[in-house]
Structures are given as structure tokens and as C-alpha cells.
PDB file of C-alpha atoms and ligand atoms in Angstrom:
ATOM      1  CA  MET P  18     -24.306  -3.307   0.476  1.00  0.00           C
ATOM      2  CA  TYR P  19     -24.647  -0.530  -2.106  1.00  0.00           C
ATOM      3  CA  GLU P  20     -25.684  -2.432  -5.247  1.00  0.00           C
ATOM      4  CA  GLU P  21     -25.818   0.791  -7.271  1.00  0.00           C
ATOM      5  CA  LEU P  22     -22.023   1.135  -7.075  1.00  0.00           C
ATOM      6  CA  LYS P  23     -21.487  -1.996  -9.202  1.00  0.00           C
ATOM      7  CA  GLY P  24     -19.808  -1.106 -12.508  1.00  0.00           C
ATOM      8  CA  ARG P  25     -19.139   2.531 -11.578  1.00  0.00           C
ATOM      9  CA  ALA P  26     -15.766   3.925 -12.682  1.00  0.00           C
ATOM     10  CA  ALA P  27     -13.723   5.204  -9.742  1.00  0.00           C
ATOM     11  CA  VAL P  28     -10.353   6.898  -9.491  1.00  0.00           C
ATOM     12  CA  VAL P  29      -8.467   7.337  -6.219  1.00  0.00           C
ATOM     13  CA  THR P  30      -5.387   9.565  -6.280  1.00  0.00           C
ATOM     14  CA  GLY P  31      -2.573   8.427  -3.991  1.00  0.00           C
ATOM     15  CA  SER P  32      -3.952   4.889  -3.701  1.00  0.00           C
ATOM     16  CA  THR P  33      -0.679   2.980  -3.468  1.00  0.00           C
ATOM     17  CA  SER P  34      -0.561   3.426   0.318  1.00  0.00           C
ATOM     18  CA  GLY P  35      -2.563   4.168   3.469  1.00  0.00           C
ATOM     19  CA  ILE P  36      -6.119   5.529   3.261  1.00  0.00           C
ATOM     20  CA  GLY P  37      -6.155   5.639  -0.556  1.00  0.00           C
ATOM     21  CA  ALA P  38      -5.198   1.964  -0.901  1.00  0.00           C
ATOM     22  CA  HIS P  39      -7.987   1.017   1.527  1.00  0.00           C
ATOM     23  CA  PHE P  40     -10.495   3.210  -0.347  1.00  0.00           C
ATOM     24  CA  ALA P  41      -9.490   1.544  -3.632  1.00  0.00           C
ATOM     25  CA  GLU P  42     -10.048  -1.872  -2.086  1.00  0.00           C
ATOM     26  CA  ALA P  43     -13.443  -0.878  -0.619  1.00  0.00           C
ATOM     27  CA  LEU P  44     -14.564   0.426  -4.025  1.00  0.00           C
ATOM     28  CA  ALA P  45     -13.335  -2.710  -5.837  1.00  0.00           C
ATOM     29  CA  LYS P  46     -15.176  -4.819  -3.259  1.00  0.00           C
ATOM     30  CA  ALA P  47     -18.345  -2.802  -3.972  1.00  0.00           C
ATOM     31  CA  GLY P  48     -17.958  -3.762  -7.654  1.00  0.00           C
ATOM     32  CA  CYS P  49     -16.480  -0.519  -9.004  1.00  0.00           C
ATOM     33  CA  LYS P  50     -13.866  -0.404 -11.738  1.00  0.00           C
ATOM     34  CA  VAL P  51     -10.875   1.278 -10.099  1.00  0.00           C
ATOM     35  CA  MET P  52      -7.981   3.389 -11.351  1.00  0.00           C
ATOM     36  CA  LEU P  53      -5.086   3.336  -8.899  1.00  0.00           C
ATOM     37  CA  ASN P  54      -2.577   6.196  -8.717  1.00  0.00           C
ATOM     38  CA  GLY P  55       0.427   7.075  -6.589  1.00  0.00           C
ATOM     39  CA  PHE P  56       4.118   6.421  -6.167  1.00  0.00           C
ATOM     40  CA  GLY P  57       5.937   3.361  -4.909  1.00  0.00           C
ATOM     41  CA  ASP P  58       7.708   0.164  -5.859  1.00  0.00           C
ATOM     42  CA  LYS P  59       6.603  -0.974  -9.333  1.00  0.00           C
ATOM     43  CA  ASP P  60       6.263  -4.640  -8.379  1.00  0.00           C
ATOM     44  CA  GLU P  61       4.333  -3.875  -5.178  1.00  0.00           C
ATOM     45  CA  ILE P  62       1.896  -1.655  -7.105  1.00  0.00           C
ATOM     46  CA  GLU P  63       1.353  -4.384  -9.718  1.00  0.00           C
ATOM     47  CA  THR P  64       0.785  -6.927  -6.923  1.00  0.00           C
ATOM     48  CA  LEU P  65      -1.859  -4.646  -5.382  1.00  0.00           C
ATOM     49  CA  ARG P  66      -3.519  -4.037  -8.766  1.00  0.00           C
ATOM     50  CA  ALA P  67      -3.623  -7.733  -9.657  1.00  0.00           C
ATOM     51  CA  ARG P  68      -4.883  -8.739  -6.185  1.00  0.00           C
ATOM     52  CA  LEU P  69      -7.791  -6.272  -6.236  1.00  0.00           C
ATOM     53  CA  ALA P  70      -8.762  -7.311  -9.781  1.00  0.00           C
ATOM     54  CA  ALA P  71      -8.657 -11.018  -8.892  1.00  0.00           C
ATOM     55  CA  ASP P  72     -10.218 -10.851  -5.417  1.00  0.00           C
ATOM     56  CA  TYR P  73     -13.175  -8.724  -6.510  1.00  0.00           C
ATOM     57  CA  ASP P  74     -13.468  -9.780 -10.165  1.00  0.00           C
ATOM     58  CA  THR P  75     -13.384  -6.213 -11.471  1.00  0.00           C
ATOM     59  CA  ASP P  76     -11.235  -4.012 -13.732  1.00  0.00           C
ATOM     60  CA  VAL P  77      -8.354  -2.385 -11.878  1.00  0.00           C
ATOM     61  CA  LYS P  78      -5.777  -0.229 -13.643  1.00  0.00           C
ATOM     62  CA  TYR P  79      -2.839   1.894 -12.529  1.00  0.00           C
ATOM     63  CA  ASN P  80      -1.744   5.313 -13.765  1.00  0.00           C
ATOM     64  CA  GLY P  81       1.357   6.871 -12.160  1.00  0.00           C
ATOM     65  CA  ALA P  82       0.476  10.543 -12.812  1.00  0.00           C
ATOM     66  CA  ASP P  83       2.405  12.954 -10.607  1.00  0.00           C
ATOM     67  CA  MET P  84      -0.088  15.164  -8.740  1.00  0.00           C
ATOM     68  CA  THR P  85       2.265  18.153  -9.027  1.00  0.00           C
ATOM     69  CA  LYS P  86       1.938  18.077 -12.847  1.00  0.00           C
ATOM     70  CA  PRO P  87      -1.308  19.422 -14.366  1.00  0.00           C
ATOM     71  CA  ASP P  88      -0.737  17.751 -17.761  1.00  0.00           C
ATOM     72  CA  GLU P  89      -0.223  14.341 -16.106  1.00  0.00           C
ATOM     73  CA  ILE P  90      -3.364  14.895 -13.992  1.00  0.00           C
ATOM     74  CA  LYS P  91      -5.378  15.556 -17.167  1.00  0.00           C
ATOM     75  CA  GLY P  92      -3.809  12.368 -18.574  1.00  0.00           C
ATOM     76  CA  LEU P  93      -5.020  10.425 -15.519  1.00  0.00           C
ATOM     77  CA  ILE P  94      -8.649  11.500 -15.971  1.00  0.00           C
ATOM     78  CA  ASP P  95      -8.443  10.893 -19.752  1.00  0.00           C
ATOM     79  CA  ASP P  96      -7.114   7.402 -18.943  1.00  0.00           C
ATOM     80  CA  VAL P  97     -10.051   6.688 -16.597  1.00  0.00           C
ATOM     81  CA  TYR P  98     -12.508   7.695 -19.324  1.00  0.00           C
ATOM     82  CA  SER P  99     -10.823   5.773 -22.137  1.00  0.00           C
ATOM     83  CA  SER P 100     -10.326   2.668 -19.931  1.00  0.00           C
ATOM     84  CA  PHE P 101     -13.740   2.513 -18.263  1.00  0.00           C
ATOM     85  CA  GLY P 102     -16.071   4.659 -20.447  1.00  0.00           C
ATOM     86  CA  SER P 103     -17.001   7.123 -17.681  1.00  0.00           C
ATOM     87  CA  VAL P 104     -15.616   8.996 -14.683  1.00  0.00           C
ATOM     88  CA  ASP P 105     -18.198   8.427 -11.943  1.00  0.00           C
ATOM     89  CA  ILE P 106     -16.404   8.578  -8.606  1.00  0.00           C
ATOM     90  CA  LEU P 107     -13.399  10.837  -8.044  1.00  0.00           C
ATOM     91  CA  ILE P 108     -11.532  10.576  -4.769  1.00  0.00           C
ATOM     92  CA  ASN P 109      -8.870  13.213  -4.237  1.00  0.00           C
ATOM     93  CA  ASN P 110      -6.688  11.572  -1.637  1.00  0.00           C
ATOM     94  CA  ALA P 111      -3.000  12.092  -2.531  1.00  0.00           C
ATOM     95  CA  GLY P 112      -1.283  14.121   0.135  1.00  0.00           C
ATOM     96  CA  ILE P 113       2.004  14.778   1.874  1.00  0.00           C
ATOM     97  CA  GLN P 114       2.981  16.454   5.125  1.00  0.00           C
ATOM     98  CA  LYS P 115       5.860  18.521   6.491  1.00  0.00           C
ATOM     99  CA  VAL P 116       6.152  19.552  10.129  1.00  0.00           C
ATOM    100  CA  SER P 117       8.383  22.558  10.769  1.00  0.00           C
ATOM    101  CA  PRO P 118       8.238  26.011  12.399  1.00  0.00           C
ATOM    102  CA  ILE P 119       7.224  28.561   9.755  1.00  0.00           C
ATOM    103  CA  GLU P 120      10.518  30.470   9.935  1.00  0.00           C
ATOM    104  CA  ASP P 121      12.378  27.309   8.875  1.00  0.00           C
ATOM    105  CA  PHE P 122       9.691  25.971   6.523  1.00  0.00           C
ATOM    106  CA  PRO P 123      11.400  25.252   3.155  1.00  0.00           C
ATOM    107  CA  ASP P 124       9.910  27.286   0.257  1.00  0.00           C
ATOM    108  CA  GLU P 125       9.918  24.268  -2.057  1.00  0.00           C
ATOM    109  CA  LYS P 126       7.990  22.168   0.521  1.00  0.00           C
ATOM    110  CA  TRP P 127       5.309  24.861   0.752  1.00  0.00           C
ATOM    111  CA  ASP P 128       4.927  24.803  -3.058  1.00  0.00           C
ATOM    112  CA  GLN P 129       4.903  20.992  -3.196  1.00  0.00           C
ATOM    113  CA  ILE P 130       2.271  20.637  -0.448  1.00  0.00           C
ATOM    114  CA  ILE P 131       0.000  23.254  -2.021  1.00  0.00           C
ATOM    115  CA  ALA P 132       0.400  21.502  -5.407  1.00  0.00           C
ATOM    116  CA  ILE P 133      -0.321  17.950  -4.182  1.00  0.00           C
ATOM    117  CA  ASN P 134      -2.771  18.596  -1.322  1.00  0.00           C
ATOM    118  CA  LEU P 135      -4.773  21.406  -2.968  1.00  0.00           C
ATOM    119  CA  SER P 136      -4.110  22.258  -6.640  1.00  0.00           C
ATOM    120  CA  SER P 137      -4.216  18.629  -7.836  1.00  0.00           C
ATOM    121  CA  SER P 138      -7.862  18.466  -6.729  1.00  0.00           C
ATOM    122  CA  PHE P 139      -8.674  21.557  -8.791  1.00  0.00           C
ATOM    123  CA  HIS P 140      -7.216  19.827 -11.858  1.00  0.00           C
ATOM    124  CA  THR P 141      -8.851  16.408 -11.320  1.00  0.00           C
ATOM    125  CA  ILE P 142     -12.230  18.037 -10.656  1.00  0.00           C
ATOM    126  CA  LYS P 143     -11.934  20.373 -13.657  1.00  0.00           C
ATOM    127  CA  HIS P 144     -11.365  17.430 -16.003  1.00  0.00           C
ATOM    128  CA  SER P 145     -13.881  15.040 -14.374  1.00  0.00           C
ATOM    129  CA  VAL P 146     -16.916  17.328 -14.073  1.00  0.00           C
ATOM    130  CA  PRO P 147     -17.648  17.446 -17.851  1.00  0.00           C
ATOM    131  CA  HIS P 148     -17.843  13.606 -17.915  1.00  0.00           C
ATOM    132  CA  MET P 149     -20.111  13.592 -14.842  1.00  0.00           C
ATOM    133  CA  LYS P 150     -22.386  16.331 -16.222  1.00  0.00           C
ATOM    134  CA  LYS P 151     -22.807  14.402 -19.469  1.00  0.00           C
ATOM    135  CA  VAL P 152     -24.373  11.427 -17.631  1.00  0.00           C
ATOM    136  CA  GLY P 153     -26.030  13.451 -14.842  1.00  0.00           C
ATOM    137  CA  TRP P 154     -24.301  11.551 -12.031  1.00  0.00           C
ATOM    138  CA  GLY P 155     -21.050  11.944 -10.134  1.00  0.00           C
ATOM    139  CA  ARG P 156     -19.430  11.758  -6.739  1.00  0.00           C
ATOM    140  CA  ILE P 157     -16.423  13.863  -5.763  1.00  0.00           C
ATOM    141  CA  ILE P 158     -14.905  13.076  -2.380  1.00  0.00           C
ATOM    142  CA  ASN P 159     -11.959  15.116  -1.164  1.00  0.00           C
ATOM    143  CA  LEU P 160      -9.744  13.718   1.580  1.00  0.00           C
ATOM    144  CA  ALA P 161      -9.283  16.794   3.716  1.00  0.00           C
ATOM    145  CA  SER P 162      -8.411  16.506   7.412  1.00  0.00           C
ATOM    146  CA  ALA P 163      -9.416  17.774  10.831  1.00  0.00           C
ATOM    147  CA  HIS P 164      -6.811  20.352   9.761  1.00  0.00           C
ATOM    148  CA  ALA P 165      -9.368  21.666   7.238  1.00  0.00           C
ATOM    149  CA  LEU P 166     -11.360  22.865  10.262  1.00  0.00           C
ATOM    150  CA  VAL P 167      -8.803  23.652  12.972  1.00  0.00           C
ATOM    151  CA  ALA P 168      -5.051  24.293  13.074  1.00  0.00           C
ATOM    152  CA  SER P 169      -1.988  22.922  14.811  1.00  0.00           C
ATOM    153  CA  PRO P 170       1.403  24.610  15.065  1.00  0.00           C
ATOM    154  CA  PHE P 171       4.232  23.709  12.637  1.00  0.00           C
ATOM    155  CA  LYS P 172       1.899  22.620   9.793  1.00  0.00           C
ATOM    156  CA  SER P 173       1.483  25.903   7.889  1.00  0.00           C
ATOM    157  CA  ALA P 174       1.333  24.480   4.348  1.00  0.00           C
ATOM    158  CA  TYR P 175      -0.763  21.435   5.256  1.00  0.00           C
ATOM    159  CA  VAL P 176      -3.357  23.420   7.217  1.00  0.00           C
ATOM    160  CA  ALA P 177      -3.530  26.097   4.498  1.00  0.00           C
ATOM    161  CA  ALA P 178      -4.006  23.452   1.775  1.00  0.00           C
ATOM    162  CA  LYS P 179      -6.655  21.546   3.744  1.00  0.00           C
ATOM    163  CA  HIS P 180      -8.616  24.727   4.568  1.00  0.00           C
ATOM    164  CA  GLY P 181      -8.416  25.462   0.816  1.00  0.00           C
ATOM    165  CA  ILE P 182      -9.898  22.038   0.037  1.00  0.00           C
ATOM    166  CA  ALA P 183     -12.860  22.796   2.303  1.00  0.00           C
ATOM    167  CA  GLY P 184     -13.529  25.968   0.292  1.00  0.00           C
ATOM    168  CA  LEU P 185     -13.072  24.244  -3.071  1.00  0.00           C
ATOM    169  CA  THR P 186     -15.523  21.542  -1.943  1.00  0.00           C
ATOM    170  CA  LYS P 187     -18.239  24.154  -1.312  1.00  0.00           C
ATOM    171  CA  VAL P 188     -17.739  25.917  -4.643  1.00  0.00           C
ATOM    172  CA  VAL P 189     -17.807  22.695  -6.671  1.00  0.00           C
ATOM    173  CA  ALA P 190     -20.924  21.526  -4.798  1.00  0.00           C
ATOM    174  CA  LEU P 191     -22.741  24.744  -5.716  1.00  0.00           C
ATOM    175  CA  GLU P 192     -21.664  24.560  -9.364  1.00  0.00           C
ATOM    176  CA  THR P 193     -22.718  20.910  -9.794  1.00  0.00           C
ATOM    177  CA  ALA P 194     -25.778  20.682  -7.532  1.00  0.00           C
ATOM    178  CA  GLU P 195     -28.291  20.562 -10.388  1.00  0.00           C
ATOM    179  CA  HIS P 196     -26.405  17.864 -12.306  1.00  0.00           C
ATOM    180  CA  GLY P 197     -26.723  14.832 -10.010  1.00  0.00           C
ATOM    181  CA  ILE P 198     -23.185  15.416  -8.745  1.00  0.00           C
ATOM    182  CA  THR P 199     -22.154  15.759  -5.114  1.00  0.00           C
ATOM    183  CA  CYS P 200     -18.879  17.100  -3.752  1.00  0.00           C
ATOM    184  CA  ASN P 201     -17.905  16.578  -0.130  1.00  0.00           C
ATOM    185  CA  ALA P 202     -14.820  16.505   2.048  1.00  0.00           C
ATOM    186  CA  ILE P 203     -13.957  13.874   4.642  1.00  0.00           C
ATOM    187  CA  CYS P 204     -11.953  15.264   7.546  1.00  0.00           C
ATOM    188  CA  PRO P 205     -10.203  12.470   9.442  1.00  0.00           C
ATOM    189  CA  GLY P 206      -8.392  12.863  12.695  1.00  0.00           C
ATOM    190  CA  TYR P 207      -5.257  10.753  13.092  1.00  0.00           C
ATOM    191  CA  VAL P 208      -5.179   7.465  11.178  1.00  0.00           C
ATOM    192  CA  HIS P 209      -2.131   5.240  11.677  1.00  0.00           C
ATOM    193  CA  THR P 210      -0.757   5.361   8.099  1.00  0.00           C
ATOM    194  CA  PRO P 211       2.801   5.716   6.726  1.00  0.00           C
ATOM    195  CA  LEU P 212       2.170   9.500   6.534  1.00  0.00           C
ATOM    196  CA  VAL P 213       1.537   9.667  10.292  1.00  0.00           C
ATOM    197  CA  ASP P 214       4.583   7.519  11.019  1.00  0.00           C
ATOM    198  CA  GLY P 215       6.674  10.215   9.279  1.00  0.00           C
ATOM    199  CA  GLN P 216       4.933  12.953  11.247  1.00  0.00           C
ATOM    200  CA  ILE P 217       5.665  11.292  14.561  1.00  0.00           C
ATOM    201  CA  SER P 218       9.415  11.508  13.949  1.00  0.00           C
ATOM    202  CA  ASP P 219       9.224  15.064  12.482  1.00  0.00           C
ATOM    203  CA  THR P 220       7.083  16.281  15.406  1.00  0.00           C
ATOM    204  CA  ALA P 221       9.488  14.674  17.858  1.00  0.00           C
ATOM    205  CA  LYS P 222      12.314  16.732  16.323  1.00  0.00           C
ATOM    206  CA  ALA P 223      10.283  19.980  16.098  1.00  0.00           C
ATOM    207  CA  ARG P 224       9.071  19.749  19.712  1.00  0.00           C
ATOM    208  CA  GLY P 225      12.145  18.110  21.250  1.00  0.00           C
ATOM    209  CA  MET P 226      10.157  15.054  22.395  1.00  0.00           C
ATOM    210  CA  THR P 227      10.603  11.303  22.065  1.00  0.00           C
ATOM    211  CA  GLU P 228       8.393   9.476  19.562  1.00  0.00           C
ATOM    212  CA  GLU P 229       6.470   7.779  22.408  1.00  0.00           C
ATOM    213  CA  GLU P 230       5.811  11.202  23.982  1.00  0.00           C
ATOM    214  CA  VAL P 231       4.525  12.505  20.629  1.00  0.00           C
ATOM    215  CA  LYS P 232       2.050   9.608  20.279  1.00  0.00           C
ATOM    216  CA  LYS P 233       0.776  10.107  23.819  1.00  0.00           C
ATOM    217  CA  LYS P 234       0.959  13.878  24.302  1.00  0.00           C
ATOM    218  CA  VAL P 235       0.342  15.176  20.772  1.00  0.00           C
ATOM    219  CA  ILE P 236      -1.707  12.562  18.914  1.00  0.00           C
ATOM    220  CA  LEU P 237      -3.778  11.024  21.698  1.00  0.00           C
ATOM    221  CA  GLU P 238      -4.071  14.460  23.264  1.00  0.00           C
ATOM    222  CA  ALA P 239      -5.812  15.770  20.110  1.00  0.00           C
ATOM    223  CA  GLN P 240      -8.359  12.937  19.898  1.00  0.00           C
ATOM    224  CA  PRO P 241     -10.795  12.644  22.830  1.00  0.00           C
ATOM    225  CA  THR P 242     -11.411   8.945  22.027  1.00  0.00           C
ATOM    226  CA  LYS P 243      -7.653   8.422  22.566  1.00  0.00           C
ATOM    227  CA  GLU P 244      -7.744   6.041  19.612  1.00  0.00           C
ATOM    228  CA  PHE P 245      -6.676   6.316  15.987  1.00  0.00           C
ATOM    229  CA  VAL P 246      -9.484   6.604  13.411  1.00  0.00           C
ATOM    230  CA  THR P 247      -9.564   3.287  11.481  1.00  0.00           C
ATOM    231  CA  TYR P 248      -9.594   2.483   7.788  1.00  0.00           C
ATOM    232  CA  GLU P 249     -12.925   0.674   8.258  1.00  0.00           C
ATOM    233  CA  GLN P 250     -14.545   3.799   9.736  1.00  0.00           C
ATOM    234  CA  LEU P 251     -13.364   5.900   6.779  1.00  0.00           C
ATOM    235  CA  ASN P 252     -14.371   3.270   4.190  1.00  0.00           C
ATOM    236  CA  GLY P 253     -17.900   3.079   5.591  1.00  0.00           C
ATOM    237  CA  PHE P 254     -18.430   6.825   5.350  1.00  0.00           C
ATOM    238  CA  MET P 255     -16.809   7.103   1.909  1.00  0.00           C
ATOM    239  CA  LEU P 256     -19.111   4.368   0.516  1.00  0.00           C
ATOM    240  CA  PHE P 257     -22.152   6.102   2.007  1.00  0.00           C
ATOM    241  CA  LEU P 258     -21.216   9.385   0.285  1.00  0.00           C
ATOM    242  CA  ALA P 259     -20.686   7.509  -2.999  1.00  0.00           C
ATOM    243  CA  SER P 260     -24.015   5.663  -2.736  1.00  0.00           C
ATOM    244  CA  ASN P 261     -27.504   6.819  -3.748  1.00  0.00           C
ATOM    245  CA  ALA P 262     -28.255   7.356  -0.041  1.00  0.00           C
ATOM    246  CA  GLY P 263     -25.581  10.069  -0.023  1.00  0.00           C
ATOM    247  CA  ALA P 264     -27.265  12.104  -2.792  1.00  0.00           C
ATOM    248  CA  GLY P 265     -28.578  14.733  -0.374  1.00  0.00           C
ATOM    249  CA  CYS P 266     -25.149  15.476   1.087  1.00  0.00           C
ATOM    250  CA  THR P 267     -23.127  18.030  -0.806  1.00  0.00           C
ATOM    251  CA  GLY P 268     -20.792  20.910  -0.044  1.00  0.00           C
ATOM    252  CA  THR P 269     -19.935  19.715   3.439  1.00  0.00           C
ATOM    253  CA  ALA P 270     -16.721  18.866   5.292  1.00  0.00           C
ATOM    254  CA  TYR P 271     -17.430  15.898   7.580  1.00  0.00           C
ATOM    255  CA  PRO P 272     -15.166  15.296  10.555  1.00  0.00           C
ATOM    256  CA  ILE P 273     -14.360  11.660  11.413  1.00  0.00           C
ATOM    257  CA  ASP P 274     -11.988  12.581  14.150  1.00  0.00           C
ATOM    258  CA  GLY P 275     -12.875  10.883  17.421  1.00  0.00           C
ATOM    259  CA  GLY P 276     -14.270  14.182  18.738  1.00  0.00           C
ATOM    260  CA  TRP P 277     -11.167  16.317  18.023  1.00  0.00           C
ATOM    261  CA  THR P 278     -13.002  19.271  16.457  1.00  0.00           C
ATOM    262  CA  ALA P 279     -15.763  19.210  19.085  1.00  0.00           C
ATOM    263  CA  LYS P 280     -13.293  20.785  21.505  1.00  0.00           C
TER     264      LYS P 280
HETATM  265  P1  NAD A 324       0.220   7.929   2.753  1.00  0.00           P
HETATM  266  O1  NAD A 324       1.551   8.584   2.827  1.00  0.00           O
HETATM  267  O2  NAD A 324       0.061   6.548   3.297  1.00  0.00           O
HETATM  268  O3  NAD A 324      -0.301   7.915   1.237  1.00  0.00           O
HETATM  269  C1  NAD A 324      -0.168   9.037   0.412  1.00  0.00           C
HETATM  270  C2  NAD A 324      -0.381   8.626  -1.024  1.00  0.00           C
HETATM  271  O4  NAD A 324      -0.194   9.771  -1.871  1.00  0.00           O
HETATM  272  C3  NAD A 324       0.621   7.564  -1.518  1.00  0.00           C
HETATM  273  O5  NAD A 324      -0.030   6.649  -2.373  1.00  0.00           O
HETATM  274  C4  NAD A 324       1.635   8.394  -2.314  1.00  0.00           C
HETATM  275  O6  NAD A 324       2.332   7.657  -3.309  1.00  0.00           O
HETATM  276  C5  NAD A 324       0.709   9.429  -2.916  1.00  0.00           C
HETATM  277  N1  NAD A 324       1.424  10.609  -3.405  1.00  0.00           N
HETATM  278  C6  NAD A 324       2.285  11.418  -2.755  1.00  0.00           C
HETATM  279  N2  NAD A 324       2.771  12.360  -3.584  1.00  0.00           N
HETATM  280  C7  NAD A 324       2.176  12.151  -4.790  1.00  0.00           C
HETATM  281  C8  NAD A 324       2.261  12.792  -6.048  1.00  0.00           C
HETATM  282  N3  NAD A 324       3.058  13.856  -6.259  1.00  0.00           N
HETATM  283  N4  NAD A 324       1.538  12.280  -7.071  1.00  0.00           N
HETATM  284  C9  NAD A 324       0.741  11.187  -6.909  1.00  0.00           C
HETATM  285  N5  NAD A 324       0.616  10.552  -5.725  1.00  0.00           N
HETATM  286  C10 NAD A 324       1.334  11.028  -4.688  1.00  0.00           C
HETATM  287  O7  NAD A 324      -0.794   8.951   3.437  1.00  0.00           O
HETATM  288  P2  NAD A 324      -2.246   8.793   4.119  1.00  0.00           P
HETATM  289  O8  NAD A 324      -2.066   9.029   5.580  1.00  0.00           O
HETATM  290  O9  NAD A 324      -2.951   7.592   3.656  1.00  0.00           O
HETATM  291  O10 NAD A 324      -2.943  10.111   3.558  1.00  0.00           O
HETATM  292  C11 NAD A 324      -3.917  10.114   2.531  1.00  0.00           C
HETATM  293  C12 NAD A 324      -4.695  11.420   2.595  1.00  0.00           C
HETATM  294  O11 NAD A 324      -5.400  11.490   3.851  1.00  0.00           O
HETATM  295  C13 NAD A 324      -3.828  12.670   2.524  1.00  0.00           C
HETATM  296  O12 NAD A 324      -4.475  13.661   1.750  1.00  0.00           O
HETATM  297  C14 NAD A 324      -3.739  13.111   3.969  1.00  0.00           C
HETATM  298  O13 NAD A 324      -3.496  14.483   4.091  1.00  0.00           O
HETATM  299  C15 NAD A 324      -5.119  12.722   4.469  1.00  0.00           C
HETATM  300  N6  NAD A 324      -5.201  12.565   5.932  1.00  0.00           N
HETATM  301  C16 NAD A 324      -4.452  11.633   6.570  1.00  0.00           C
HETATM  302  C17 NAD A 324      -4.575  11.537   7.951  1.00  0.00           C
HETATM  303  C18 NAD A 324      -3.779  10.533   8.736  1.00  0.00           C
HETATM  304  O14 NAD A 324      -3.836  10.589   9.985  1.00  0.00           O
HETATM  305  N7  NAD A 324      -3.083   9.610   8.110  1.00  0.00           N
HETATM  306  C19 NAD A 324      -5.433  12.381   8.660  1.00  0.00           C
HETATM  307  C20 NAD A 324      -6.174  13.325   7.963  1.00  0.00           C
HETATM  308  C21 NAD A 324      -6.045  13.405   6.588  1.00  0.00           C
END
């Protein structure tokens, strides 16, 4: 659909699972060279890498950089450049969640969430922008959340990190606007990924509800459509932002949330 994406070098942090894995596949399908990243079973990651490379006849590599470690993050971007010859599309997607009342919120979880969900994007962007400026083209897409725009109780670190991403997105857009680079944030509502599965059980504990009650009264309550946002809906918008048609969009946080933040 977007011919201009063929041969572009893309990196998706946290692409061994959920939204990131689907983004990596959508980019490979569009003809991009893709660097996978994230944790997980070694054999399963290799199976994913080999499948994407074979199915879409493109280069797919894996780098296991830990998004809490700035030197490994620099290594990831260096690896994209030395493997593919450019760093064209950066998708900051890696993220974790913890649901707990603030008075019980573990200090180390706060630090870990801020590191993975916010600071890692500072580091990837810092090291990618020079490559993008050199060729006068780049796309930076940050996976934020409806929680970059509104809050929910018991998610202090997550909401703080995602609001931070919305601010970082604006600053980077302003700094790169004259260099053919765009920087935007996608703000999904609930998507049924492994991360949300974990949240359902944590929320059930925090609120004293059953998991079925959480799905119905917390998740479906938040989203007026009463349906999860799908991978296909996110892929379509991500590819638009990455395409030439998305060149006029920069510095914005776009909700894809079934109407959640309209309330
Ligand atoms: P997921 O748990 O399925 O995937 C998270 C990915 O991040 C995995 O590949 C994991 O290995 C990786 N990761 C975790 N810690 C890492 C680290 N230290 N270094 C490198 N990689 C690491 O989650 P998901 O639901 O697909 O979430 C992806 C992104 O979308 C996150 O930023 C999340 O906040 C955001 N998001 C998700 C939803 C949702 O409903 N699922 C809604 C809004 C925003």
C-alpha cells in the first residue's frame, strides 16, 4: 500500500510480544528491513525472526538490548545502522505495567517503569536523530497510551511515564521539524495483549474484584465501544504515520481508544 516504505530500516523496541510484534510484522510486510528487540524465549524469538524474513522476503534481525540500560540502547541503534545502513523508522514500544495503590507502590517498580516506558525513548531518539538528519528523512513513533492523556487510579508510574512520552514527543517534533523527520505518539485504549492479561489479575487484586468483573466493569467501562482496540487498527495508523502521507503530522498524541478520552 505504501510503496515508499520498501527498503526502509525500522527498529521496534519490545517487539517479541503483543503490539510490537504485530508492528514488526506490518513493517516487514510493507518491505522494511526490521530490527526486533525484547525479551522472551530464545527459540521463539528466532522462530519469529526467521518467519518474518521468509514470509516477506526482507532482512530481519534481533538485538536483545535491555531498555533499562542506556549503553545497550545505544548498542541497539548502532546495530540497526551497521546492519541496514540507516535508521529510518524508530518505534518506541517496549513497556511494562504495575497496578498498585501509591502507598504500596514498590520504589524499584517506579524506577523500572520510568526507565523502560519513558527514559528508553529518550536514549533511542537521541542516538537515531543524527542518522535521520543526515539523510533528511525519519519517522519516530512512540507507543504511548490513553494514559498519556487521562489517568486511572493505581497506575502512578505508568501514567507519569506516558504523560512524559507525550511531552517528549512534542519537543522532538519541534527540534526535527525542518529535517524531514516526524515524531508522534499513538495512544491506544485497551488492546488484548499479554500486558493487559497481567493487568486484569493485578487490578482484580487491587480492587477486590474477580477477573470477569474487571474486564466488564473496568476495561469495557473505560471504552465506549465496549470492544478492545485491535492490532489491525493500530497497524493501519502506524503505517500511515510512517508513510509519505503522514509527513504533515508531527508533535501530536493520537488516541485510538474506542472513544475513551472523548468522555
Ligand atoms: P507486551 O507485554 O505484550 O509486550 C511488551 C514488550 O516489551 C515485550 O516484547 C517485552 O519483552 C518488552 N520489554 C519489556 N521490558 C523490556 C526491557 N527492559 N527491554 C527490552 N524490552 C522489554 O505489551 P503490549 O501490551 O504489547 O505493550 C506494548 C506497548 O503498548 C507498551 O508501551 C504499552 O504501555 C503500550 N500500550 C498497551 C496497551 C494495551 O492495552 N495492551 C494500551 C496502551 C498502550
